[in-house]
Tab-separated table of C-alpha atoms in Angstrom:
chain	number	residue	atom	x	y	z
A	23	MET	CA	65.686	-105.732	-61.209
A	24	THR	CA	63.470	-104.254	-64.299
A	25	SER	CA	64.524	-101.429	-66.966
A	26	ARG	CA	60.462	-101.526	-68.154
A	27	PRO	CA	59.103	-98.352	-68.160
A	28	GLY	CA	57.485	-97.614	-64.332
A	29	GLY	CA	59.520	-99.948	-63.497
A	30	ARG	CA	61.451	-100.333	-59.663
A	31	SER	CA	64.835	-99.721	-62.097
A	32	ALA	CA	62.964	-96.014	-63.769
A	33	ARG	CA	61.742	-95.406	-60.757
A	34	VAL	CA	65.959	-95.327	-59.096
A	35	ARG	CA	66.666	-93.470	-62.072
A	36	GLU	CA	63.844	-90.813	-61.359
A	37	ALA	CA	65.213	-90.562	-57.557
A	38	VAL	CA	68.758	-90.474	-58.605
A	39	LEU	CA	68.406	-87.550	-61.025
A	40	HIS	CA	66.561	-85.642	-59.040
A	41	ALA	CA	68.435	-85.727	-56.394
A	42	VAL	CA	71.592	-84.922	-58.857
A	43	HIS	CA	69.497	-81.581	-59.450
A	44	THR	CA	69.295	-80.784	-55.636
A	45	GLU	CA	72.564	-81.184	-55.030
A	46	LEU	CA	74.046	-79.300	-58.332
A	47	VAL	CA	71.915	-76.346	-56.911
A	48	GLU	CA	72.587	-76.451	-53.164
A	49	ARG	CA	76.563	-76.911	-53.634
A	50	GLY	CA	76.822	-76.518	-57.022
A	51	TYR	CA	79.332	-79.257	-59.337
A	52	PRO	CA	82.498	-78.997	-57.179
A	53	GLY	CA	80.995	-80.134	-54.004
A	54	LEU	CA	78.524	-82.870	-55.899
A	55	THR	CA	79.359	-86.140	-54.425
A	56	VAL	CA	78.071	-89.952	-55.084
A	57	GLU	CA	77.780	-90.415	-51.968
A	58	GLN	CA	75.721	-87.510	-51.707
A	59	VAL	CA	73.658	-87.921	-54.031
A	60	ALA	CA	72.533	-91.745	-52.693
A	61	GLU	CA	71.664	-90.241	-49.797
A	62	ARG	CA	69.581	-87.520	-50.304
A	63	ALA	CA	68.230	-90.004	-53.464
A	64	GLY	CA	67.451	-92.517	-50.346
A	65	VAL	CA	69.261	-95.306	-52.816
A	66	HIS	CA	72.383	-97.566	-51.179
A	67	LYS	CA	75.250	-95.802	-52.096
A	68	THR	CA	76.461	-98.694	-54.098
A	69	THR	CA	73.196	-99.453	-56.465
A	70	VAL	CA	74.790	-95.678	-57.890
A	71	TYR	CA	78.811	-96.846	-57.551
A	72	ARG	CA	77.619	-99.862	-59.616
A	73	ARG	CA	74.711	-98.084	-62.613
A	74	TRP	CA	76.875	-94.474	-62.853
A	75	GLY	CA	79.759	-95.351	-61.300
A	76	THR	CA	81.107	-91.319	-61.163
A	77	VAL	CA	80.058	-88.180	-60.110
A	78	ASP	CA	80.198	-87.022	-64.026
A	79	VAL	CA	77.997	-89.761	-65.204
A	80	LEU	CA	75.165	-88.950	-63.139
A	81	ILE	CA	75.483	-85.380	-64.820
A	82	ALA	CA	75.368	-87.019	-68.100
A	83	ASP	CA	72.489	-89.071	-67.425
A	84	ALA	CA	70.932	-85.748	-65.745
A	85	LEU	CA	71.034	-83.810	-69.568
A	86	ASP	CA	70.313	-87.366	-71.333
A	87	HIS	CA	67.059	-87.326	-69.126
A	88	THR	CA	66.227	-83.131	-69.418
A	89	ARG	CA	66.657	-84.363	-73.338
A	90	GLU	CA	63.805	-86.256	-73.051
A	91	THR	CA	61.257	-84.405	-71.826
A	92	GLU	CA	59.589	-82.445	-74.521
A	93	TRP	CA	60.344	-78.415	-74.928
A	94	PRO	CA	57.661	-76.543	-75.784
A	95	VAL	CA	58.817	-74.593	-79.451
A	96	PRO	CA	57.834	-71.115	-79.751
A	97	ASP	CA	55.493	-70.540	-82.392
A	98	THR	CA	54.264	-66.721	-81.775
A	99	GLY	CA	52.927	-66.370	-85.061
A	100	THR	CA	56.927	-64.625	-86.482
A	101	VAL	CA	60.108	-65.510	-86.560
A	102	GLU	CA	60.903	-62.854	-84.545
A	103	GLY	CA	58.732	-63.106	-81.823
A	104	ASP	CA	59.226	-67.283	-81.887
A	105	LEU	CA	63.771	-66.362	-81.821
A	106	ILE	CA	62.918	-63.453	-78.919
A	107	ALA	CA	60.789	-66.239	-77.600
A	108	ILE	CA	64.063	-69.009	-77.148
A	109	ALA	CA	66.390	-66.384	-76.503
A	110	THR	CA	64.357	-65.550	-73.649
A	111	GLU	CA	63.862	-68.607	-72.178
A	112	VAL	CA	67.429	-68.769	-72.177
A	113	ALA	CA	68.000	-65.754	-70.184
A	114	ASP	CA	65.118	-66.709	-67.687
A	115	THR	CA	67.042	-70.104	-66.974
A	116	PHE	CA	70.487	-68.468	-66.710
A	117	ALA	CA	68.708	-66.008	-64.431
A	118	ASP	CA	67.028	-68.866	-62.644
A	119	PRO	CA	69.058	-70.022	-58.967
A	120	ALA	CA	66.801	-73.827	-59.724
A	121	ARG	CA	67.671	-73.718	-63.524
A	122	HIS	CA	70.843	-72.515	-63.402
A	123	PRO	CA	73.465	-75.093	-61.900
A	124	LEU	CA	72.237	-77.928	-64.119
A	125	PRO	CA	74.163	-75.830	-67.796
A	126	VAL	CA	76.867	-74.515	-65.288
A	127	ALA	CA	77.947	-77.978	-64.248
A	128	ILE	CA	77.585	-80.024	-67.744
A	129	VAL	CA	79.684	-77.328	-69.407
A	130	VAL	CA	82.912	-77.892	-66.176
A	131	ALA	CA	81.658	-81.851	-66.434
A	132	ALA	CA	82.002	-82.125	-70.608
A	133	LEU	CA	85.294	-80.564	-70.216
A	134	GLN	CA	86.454	-83.239	-67.753
A	135	SER	CA	84.884	-86.443	-69.062
A	136	PRO	CA	84.128	-87.566	-72.510
A	137	ARG	CA	80.495	-89.457	-71.586
A	138	ALA	CA	79.534	-85.925	-70.250
A	139	ARG	CA	80.637	-84.928	-73.915
A	140	GLU	CA	78.972	-86.808	-75.168
A	141	ALA	CA	75.597	-85.879	-73.225
A	142	LYS	CA	76.516	-82.190	-74.222
A	143	ARG	CA	76.983	-82.651	-77.538
A	144	ALA	CA	73.475	-84.420	-78.388
A	145	PHE	CA	72.003	-82.341	-75.826
A	146	TYR	CA	72.763	-79.637	-77.636
A	147	ALA	CA	72.079	-80.840	-80.944
A	148	ALA	CA	68.534	-82.243	-80.724
A	149	ARG	CA	67.582	-78.489	-78.905
A	150	HIS	CA	69.162	-76.735	-81.872
A	151	THR	CA	66.893	-79.168	-84.480
A	152	GLU	CA	63.707	-79.299	-82.280
A	153	ALA	CA	64.646	-74.889	-82.305
A	154	ALA	CA	65.210	-74.586	-86.319
A	155	LYS	CA	61.318	-75.541	-86.977
A	156	VAL	CA	60.592	-71.854	-86.033
A	157	VAL	CA	63.210	-71.296	-89.105
A	158	THR	CA	61.795	-73.421	-91.298
A	159	ARG	CA	58.409	-72.092	-90.854
A	160	ALA	CA	59.725	-68.770	-91.699
A	161	ILE	CA	61.203	-69.213	-94.558
A	162	ASP	CA	58.205	-71.338	-95.827
A	163	ARG	CA	55.965	-68.274	-94.794
A	164	GLY	CA	58.709	-66.046	-96.900
A	165	GLU	CA	59.910	-64.044	-94.120
A	166	LEU	CA	63.788	-65.121	-94.780
A	167	PRO	CA	65.132	-66.412	-97.563
A	168	PRO	CA	64.947	-69.913	-98.773
A	169	HIS	CA	68.786	-70.955	-98.174
A	170	THR	CA	69.074	-69.594	-94.813
A	171	ASP	CA	70.526	-72.053	-93.032
A	172	PRO	CA	68.036	-72.383	-89.400
A	173	VAL	CA	70.480	-73.893	-86.789
A	174	GLU	CA	73.015	-71.285	-87.471
A	175	LEU	CA	70.174	-68.891	-86.449
A	176	ILE	CA	69.556	-70.253	-83.463
A	177	ARG	CA	73.086	-70.351	-82.476
A	178	LEU	CA	73.609	-67.031	-83.586
A	179	THR	CA	70.897	-66.374	-81.115
A	180	CYS	CA	71.438	-68.067	-78.536
A	181	ALA	CA	75.046	-67.655	-78.507
A	182	PRO	CA	75.951	-64.052	-77.295
A	183	LEU	CA	73.822	-64.827	-73.631
A	184	TYR	CA	76.088	-68.201	-73.755
A	185	TYR	CA	78.932	-66.120	-73.694
A	186	ARG	CA	78.343	-63.457	-71.089
A	187	VAL	CA	77.268	-66.414	-69.222
A	188	PHE	CA	80.557	-68.525	-69.294
A	189	VAL	CA	83.423	-66.456	-70.822
A	190	THR	CA	83.040	-62.783	-69.679
A	191	GLY	CA	81.343	-63.177	-66.903
A	192	GLU	CA	78.669	-60.403	-66.907
A	193	PRO	CA	74.921	-60.755	-67.180
A	194	VAL	CA	72.151	-62.106	-69.154
A	195	ASP	CA	68.154	-60.573	-69.060
A	196	ARG	CA	65.811	-59.914	-71.078
A	197	THR	CA	67.192	-56.660	-72.840
A	198	THR	CA	70.791	-59.114	-74.228
A	199	ALA	CA	68.668	-61.667	-75.002
A	200	GLU	CA	66.031	-59.171	-77.408
A	201	ARG	CA	68.953	-57.776	-79.083
A	202	ALA	CA	71.081	-61.180	-79.527
A	203	ALA	CA	67.791	-62.196	-81.832
A	204	ARG	CA	67.502	-59.626	-84.390
A	205	ALA	CA	70.736	-58.744	-84.740
A	206	ALA	CA	70.941	-62.664	-85.108
A	207	LEU	CA	68.133	-62.781	-87.879
A	208	THR	CA	69.284	-59.201	-89.135
A	209	ALA	CA	72.320	-61.321	-90.359
A	210	ALA	CA	70.217	-63.775	-92.065
A	211	ARG	CA	67.592	-61.263	-93.797
A	212	ALA	CA	70.929	-59.955	-94.780
A	213	GLY	CA	71.609	-63.491	-96.432
A	214	LEU	CA	73.998	-63.790	-94.442
A	215	LEU	CA	73.754	-67.371	-93.006
B	13	MET	CA	113.122	-62.362	-51.280
B	14	THR	CA	112.863	-59.310	-53.809
B	15	SER	CA	109.112	-57.990	-56.017
B	16	ARG	CA	111.344	-56.355	-58.000
B	17	PRO	CA	110.923	-56.640	-61.954
B	18	GLY	CA	113.268	-59.593	-63.118
B	19	GLY	CA	114.151	-59.864	-59.908
B	20	ARG	CA	114.212	-63.781	-58.096
B	21	SER	CA	110.752	-62.969	-57.357
B	22	ALA	CA	109.598	-62.607	-60.879
B	23	ARG	CA	112.272	-65.355	-61.935
B	24	VAL	CA	110.341	-67.332	-59.930
B	25	ARG	CA	106.322	-66.447	-61.235
B	26	GLU	CA	108.000	-67.050	-64.834
B	27	ALA	CA	108.969	-70.722	-64.698
B	28	VAL	CA	105.642	-71.469	-62.839
B	29	LEU	CA	103.738	-69.773	-65.249
B	30	HIS	CA	105.347	-70.873	-67.609
B	31	ALA	CA	104.934	-74.919	-65.923
B	32	VAL	CA	101.383	-74.126	-65.624
B	33	HIS	CA	100.968	-73.679	-69.419
B	34	THR	CA	102.236	-76.967	-70.223
B	35	GLU	CA	101.344	-79.175	-68.045
B	36	LEU	CA	97.690	-77.546	-68.950
B	37	VAL	CA	99.152	-78.603	-72.721
B	38	GLU	CA	99.481	-82.489	-71.728
B	39	ARG	CA	97.709	-82.766	-68.818
B	40	GLY	CA	94.097	-80.835	-68.660
B	41	TYR	CA	92.584	-79.250	-65.688
B	42	PRO	CA	91.194	-82.123	-64.570
B	43	GLY	CA	95.333	-83.458	-64.048
B	44	LEU	CA	96.690	-80.263	-63.588
B	45	THR	CA	98.882	-80.619	-59.359
B	46	VAL	CA	100.576	-77.802	-57.688
B	47	GLU	CA	103.136	-80.723	-57.059
B	48	GLN	CA	104.015	-81.355	-60.873
B	49	VAL	CA	103.947	-77.915	-61.365
B	50	ALA	CA	106.258	-76.637	-59.113
B	51	GLU	CA	108.942	-79.600	-59.988
B	52	ARG	CA	109.015	-78.720	-63.887
B	53	ALA	CA	108.917	-75.841	-62.973
B	54	GLY	CA	112.359	-76.020	-60.520
B	55	VAL	CA	111.327	-74.806	-57.593
B	56	HIS	CA	110.653	-76.653	-53.747
B	57	LYS	CA	106.703	-76.901	-54.316
B	58	THR	CA	106.024	-75.488	-50.914
B	59	THR	CA	107.422	-71.894	-52.224
B	60	VAL	CA	104.450	-72.131	-55.058
B	61	TYR	CA	101.915	-73.822	-51.913
B	62	ARG	CA	102.686	-69.915	-50.042
B	63	ARG	CA	102.781	-67.637	-52.767
B	64	TRP	CA	99.260	-69.662	-54.907
B	65	GLY	CA	98.091	-72.029	-52.707
B	66	THR	CA	95.583	-73.832	-55.057
B	67	VAL	CA	95.430	-75.069	-58.590
B	68	ASP	CA	92.568	-72.576	-59.001
B	69	VAL	CA	94.794	-69.449	-58.301
B	70	LEU	CA	97.615	-70.390	-60.658
B	71	ILE	CA	95.094	-70.182	-63.845
B	72	ALA	CA	94.184	-66.884	-62.131
B	73	ASP	CA	97.705	-65.111	-62.237
B	74	ALA	CA	98.350	-67.645	-65.811
B	75	LEU	CA	95.993	-65.560	-66.713
B	76	ASP	CA	96.722	-62.014	-65.061
B	77	HIS	CA	100.486	-62.754	-66.663
B	78	THR	CA	97.913	-63.067	-70.995
B	79	ARG	CA	96.739	-59.885	-69.387
B	80	GLU	CA	99.215	-58.031	-69.209
B	81	THR	CA	101.338	-59.152	-72.135
B	82	GLU	CA	101.038	-56.874	-75.353
B	83	TRP	CA	97.493	-57.715	-77.621
B	84	PRO	CA	98.176	-56.452	-81.328
B	85	VAL	CA	94.831	-55.044	-82.393
B	86	PRO	CA	94.811	-56.076	-86.050
B	87	ASP	CA	94.392	-51.972	-88.323
B	88	THR	CA	93.477	-53.681	-91.727
B	89	GLY	CA	92.043	-50.178	-92.764
B	90	THR	CA	88.017	-51.380	-92.871
B	91	VAL	CA	86.323	-52.880	-89.837
B	92	GLU	CA	85.078	-55.331	-91.362
B	93	GLY	CA	88.430	-56.458	-92.760
B	94	ASP	CA	89.287	-55.777	-88.543
B	95	LEU	CA	86.843	-57.537	-87.154
B	96	ILE	CA	87.389	-60.450	-89.736
B	97	ALA	CA	90.933	-60.828	-88.328
B	98	ILE	CA	89.393	-60.067	-84.307
B	99	ALA	CA	87.357	-63.603	-84.878
B	100	THR	CA	90.180	-65.312	-87.091
B	101	GLU	CA	92.433	-64.645	-84.193
B	102	VAL	CA	90.095	-66.935	-81.668
B	103	ALA	CA	89.291	-69.238	-83.841
B	104	ASP	CA	93.232	-70.150	-84.681
B	105	THR	CA	93.541	-70.508	-80.506
B	106	PHE	CA	91.250	-72.739	-80.410
B	107	ALA	CA	92.507	-74.748	-83.555
B	108	ASP	CA	95.923	-74.035	-81.701
B	109	PRO	CA	96.643	-77.746	-79.544
B	110	ALA	CA	99.198	-75.149	-76.963
B	111	ARG	CA	96.861	-72.022	-76.907
B	112	HIS	CA	93.384	-73.643	-76.573
B	113	PRO	CA	94.030	-75.552	-72.544
B	114	LEU	CA	94.729	-72.437	-70.840
B	115	PRO	CA	91.009	-70.646	-71.936
B	116	VAL	CA	89.371	-73.918	-71.372
B	117	ALA	CA	90.503	-74.442	-68.088
B	118	ILE	CA	90.272	-71.061	-67.300
B	119	VAL	CA	86.491	-71.262	-68.402
B	120	VAL	CA	86.695	-74.721	-65.361
B	121	ALA	CA	88.528	-73.109	-62.512
B	122	ALA	CA	86.270	-69.369	-62.782
B	123	LEU	CA	83.019	-72.142	-62.395
B	124	GLN	CA	84.484	-73.239	-59.164
B	125	SER	CA	86.876	-70.477	-57.829
B	126	PRO	CA	86.445	-67.236	-56.968
B	127	ARG	CA	89.747	-65.899	-57.100
B	128	ALA	CA	89.833	-67.597	-61.321
B	129	ARG	CA	86.552	-66.310	-61.716
B	130	GLU	CA	87.498	-62.181	-61.286
B	131	ALA	CA	90.923	-62.874	-63.202
B	132	LYS	CA	88.756	-64.395	-66.129
B	133	ARG	CA	86.146	-61.500	-65.509
B	134	ALA	CA	89.382	-57.891	-65.908
B	135	PHE	CA	90.979	-61.086	-68.707
B	136	TYR	CA	88.459	-60.579	-70.873
B	137	ALA	CA	86.917	-56.758	-70.101
B	138	ALA	CA	90.411	-55.671	-71.008
B	139	ARG	CA	90.649	-57.428	-74.270
B	140	HIS	CA	87.387	-56.541	-74.729
B	141	THR	CA	88.216	-52.485	-74.177
B	142	GLU	CA	91.545	-52.389	-76.461
B	143	ALA	CA	89.036	-54.544	-79.323
B	144	ALA	CA	86.345	-51.856	-79.173
B	145	LYS	CA	89.446	-49.900	-80.559
B	146	VAL	CA	88.644	-51.449	-83.912
B	147	VAL	CA	84.798	-49.662	-84.117
B	148	THR	CA	85.238	-47.017	-82.621
B	149	ARG	CA	87.988	-45.748	-84.945
B	150	ALA	CA	85.023	-47.183	-87.900
B	151	ILE	CA	82.685	-44.705	-85.638
B	152	ASP	CA	85.210	-41.677	-86.478
B	153	ARG	CA	85.466	-42.910	-90.354
B	154	GLY	CA	81.755	-42.727	-90.601
B	155	GLU	CA	81.782	-46.928	-91.288
B	156	LEU	CA	79.342	-47.487	-88.181
B	157	PRO	CA	76.258	-45.216	-87.108
B	158	PRO	CA	77.732	-42.728	-83.882
B	159	HIS	CA	76.015	-44.589	-81.703
B	160	THR	CA	76.996	-48.429	-81.791
B	161	ASP	CA	78.171	-49.958	-78.500
B	162	PRO	CA	82.078	-50.692	-79.335
B	163	VAL	CA	82.533	-53.190	-76.614
B	164	GLU	CA	78.722	-54.697	-77.655
B	165	LEU	CA	80.112	-55.524	-81.418
B	166	ILE	CA	83.285	-57.506	-79.909
B	167	ARG	CA	80.629	-59.512	-77.876
B	168	LEU	CA	79.049	-60.467	-80.882
B	169	THR	CA	81.586	-61.240	-83.052
B	170	CYS	CA	82.661	-64.009	-81.063
B	171	ALA	CA	80.078	-64.743	-79.123
B	172	PRO	CA	79.448	-67.124	-82.212
B	173	LEU	CA	83.150	-69.058	-81.835
B	174	TYR	CA	82.983	-69.568	-77.692
B	175	TYR	CA	79.473	-70.797	-77.930
B	176	ARG	CA	80.578	-73.948	-80.643
B	177	VAL	CA	83.974	-74.875	-78.379
B	178	PHE	CA	82.230	-74.597	-74.946
B	179	VAL	CA	78.578	-75.016	-75.683
B	180	THR	CA	77.384	-77.240	-78.608
B	181	GLY	CA	80.687	-78.744	-78.934
B	182	GLU	CA	80.796	-78.332	-82.710
B	183	PRO	CA	84.110	-77.535	-84.458
B	184	VAL	CA	85.443	-73.293	-85.405
B	185	ASP	CA	87.306	-72.266	-89.052
B	186	ARG	CA	88.293	-69.448	-90.751
B	187	THR	CA	84.416	-69.821	-92.303
B	188	THR	CA	83.079	-69.891	-88.717
B	189	ALA	CA	85.237	-66.497	-87.861
B	190	GLU	CA	84.451	-64.419	-91.337
B	191	ARG	CA	80.963	-65.502	-91.155
B	192	ALA	CA	80.564	-64.524	-87.250
B	193	ALA	CA	81.979	-60.550	-87.926
B	194	ARG	CA	79.864	-60.391	-90.412
B	195	ALA	CA	76.792	-60.520	-89.346
B	196	ALA	CA	77.921	-58.926	-86.124
B	197	LEU	CA	78.959	-55.981	-88.183
B	198	THR	CA	75.330	-56.504	-90.692
B	199	ALA	CA	73.739	-56.098	-87.460
B	200	ALA	CA	75.787	-52.620	-86.543
B	201	ARG	CA	75.430	-51.457	-89.278
B	202	ALA	CA	71.426	-51.551	-89.018
B	203	GLY	CA	71.488	-49.249	-86.310
B	204	LEU	CA	71.189	-52.159	-83.498
B	205	LEU	CA	73.953	-52.105	-81.404
């Protein structure tokens, strides 16, 4: 078995992680099993057990794989436009039946598995760092106080959407997203972040 | 079996739900079983199976029971003080090893069980309604714009704390709590909520 990019090992990982996504969409986290992932990926189950071991490790690796992909940081010309774009992307993800299941499965898996917890922490740290570029650009343009914590403004923009999805079980939409972005921005402009 | 308050049925429920809390603190959600809850409560396991059926229903009932208890709404004299008190209470809950496990278990259970999901929704709706009293009082005192959505201000106060605990895996403390409360209040004062 080789681990060079594009080799058999990479193709197996691609097929298995794609199967994880599909199984999550169709069955959700409680229904996910190593056997079904292997069968859907067309890979022998002992290969999956040997390389990943458990469902939580499969989910953690799917998240690592997502983190490795490019995420286009918005650049609308204003920090308000950029933050609304980021919040809207979050809201759209949760409204999309094909994209919703992975973040949900990750939250559940992370509460049960240290490997998934670390993958989740690394994923959000990486996404926050990327997204924070819109804030540092805004500080450079003089749109925000120079001492603003860029990551904290990203957290406050996204938090109300995740709160509805994971905690209160309330719906999110683009109106919720815009309000969250504007509220966070107002706090930043007031010098609170 | 009687269902009058204080009767045998109520005592069994009290013992079983107390055992659910203790088991959650000691083992966490993945380790919770009906058998261990029954043993710790000193109740026969068939009684627990007949009345609750599954671990997720036990957790949902523990949440219903928590919802039925009084929650002291803060009344510090200013909306800023009240919101900081609410956010601090959330942060203190997550910092307390004895209180942290129930909300965590509820989030996991709710993603896997409709009964737990409904209990969670009802719990947060009830707590939001209670907490929103501090906002309506502030509107009456002229501290906030009259059209402010009281529940939305409570959501924005609490969301950054839950976001750290459940999504990014970052710590929460009283500084985080105060900043969340002040940021939400600033948005409300600006007429955004």
